[in-house]
Amino acid sequence: MDIKHIAIFASGSGSNARKILEHFEERNDVEVAIIITNRKNAGVLSHASEFDIPSLRIDKSYFYNNDCILNVLKSEKIDLIVLAGFLWLIPAYLIAEYPDKIVNIHPALLPKYGGKGMYGHHVHEAVKANNESESGMTIHYVNEKFDDGGHIFQAKCIVSSLDSADDIAAKVLQLEHKHYAEVIDKVITTT
Ligand code: GAR
C-alpha cells in the first residue's frame, strides 16, 4: 500500500498537532513523518517525542534564505504540509513545490479577521471588540499571502455578549480539535 506522509509545522502549544497525531496514530495508510517548529520550547516538541515522531527546529535564515527544508521534506516523502499554529509566512519556493498541498487552520471565519498580525488572541479580542454574534474557524489552502488561499472547510460557533475573548478562544479551539484532523484525512486520502 502507498503510505501518505504528513509534515506538521507548529510553533505554539501544539494542541491541534496532538489531535492530528492521535487521529493518525493507528493508521497504516497515512503517517505523520516529521514535526517542524521554529520555537525551542514549543509544546509540540513534547507531543512529538511522546508519539515518537522526528522533529526539526528551524530558524528564519534556514527557512527563507535557502531551500534546505525541501531536502528534508523530499527525503521524508511528504505529500501534505499541515500548518497548526505556525505563524511565519510560507516562502514562494515551498508553495511552488507543494501547490494545493499546504493547509492551514485559522481561528476565525475568514476572510474576516485574517492577515498579518491576526493570530491567536489578537483574533478573539478583535471579534469581541466588534461585538460579533458568531465566530469560528477556517481550514484553507496556503498561498503567498497570510490567510488568503481557497477555503476547504469552516465551522461556526455562537458568541454571546457575555463571552470574554478567552471564552471565544475556547469555543473556537474546540471546533478546531473536532474538525482539523478529519479534514486533513479527507484532503490527503482523496487528492
Ligand atoms: C490555533 O488556534 C490556530 O488556529 C492558530 O494558532 C492556534 C494554535 O494552537 N493559528 C493562527 O492564528 C494562524 N493565523 P495550538 O498550538 O494549541 O494548536
PDB file of C-alpha atoms in Angstrom, residues 7 12-13 17 22-23 32 40 53 60 75-76 84 95 98 106-107 116 142 149-150 161 169 181 187-188:
ATOM      1  CA  ALA A   7       4.673  17.154   7.851  1.00  0.00           C
ATOM      2  CA  GLY A  12       2.524  27.019  19.798  1.00  0.00           C
ATOM      3  CA  SER A  13       1.253  24.681  22.471  1.00  0.00           C
ATOM      4  CA  ALA A  17      -0.858  18.898  16.299  1.00  0.00           C
ATOM      5  CA  GLU A  22      -3.871  10.914  17.850  1.00  0.00           C
ATOM      6  CA  HIS A  23      -6.079  10.717  14.764  1.00  0.00           C
ATOM      7  CA  VAL A  32       2.883  11.983  10.386  1.00  0.00           C
ATOM      8  CA  LYS A  40      12.922  25.888  21.038  1.00  0.00           C
ATOM      9  CA  ILE A  53       7.865  11.417  15.681  1.00  0.00           C
ATOM     10  CA  LYS A  60      14.399  32.207   9.719  1.00  0.00           C
ATOM     11  CA  SER A  75      13.571  12.650   1.982  1.00  0.00           C
ATOM     12  CA  GLU A  76      10.506  12.152   4.198  1.00  0.00           C
ATOM     13  CA  ALA A  84      -1.087  24.036  13.025  1.00  0.00           C
ATOM     14  CA  ILE A  95       4.328  26.890  -2.336  1.00  0.00           C
ATOM     15  CA  TYR A  98       3.649  21.876  -2.961  1.00  0.00           C
ATOM     16  CA  HIS A 106      -7.127  29.943  11.265  1.00  0.00           C
ATOM     17  CA  PRO A 107      -9.205  30.757  14.366  1.00  0.00           C
ATOM     18  CA  LYS A 116      -0.654  39.822   9.064  1.00  0.00           C
ATOM     19  CA  VAL A 142      -1.968  28.241   1.723  1.00  0.00           C
ATOM     20  CA  GLY A 149      -5.864  30.680  -0.010  1.00  0.00           C
ATOM     21  CA  GLY A 150      -9.012  28.801  -1.038  1.00  0.00           C
ATOM     22  CA  SER A 161     -22.196  39.386  24.596  1.00  0.00           C
ATOM     23  CA  ALA A 169     -10.891  31.300  22.079  1.00  0.00           C
ATOM     24  CA  ALA A 181      -7.737  16.022  11.669  1.00  0.00           C
ATOM     25  CA  VAL A 187      -7.697  16.016   1.819  1.00  0.00           C
ATOM     26  CA  ILE A 188      -4.828  13.540   1.963  1.00  0.00           C
TER      27      ILE A 188
END
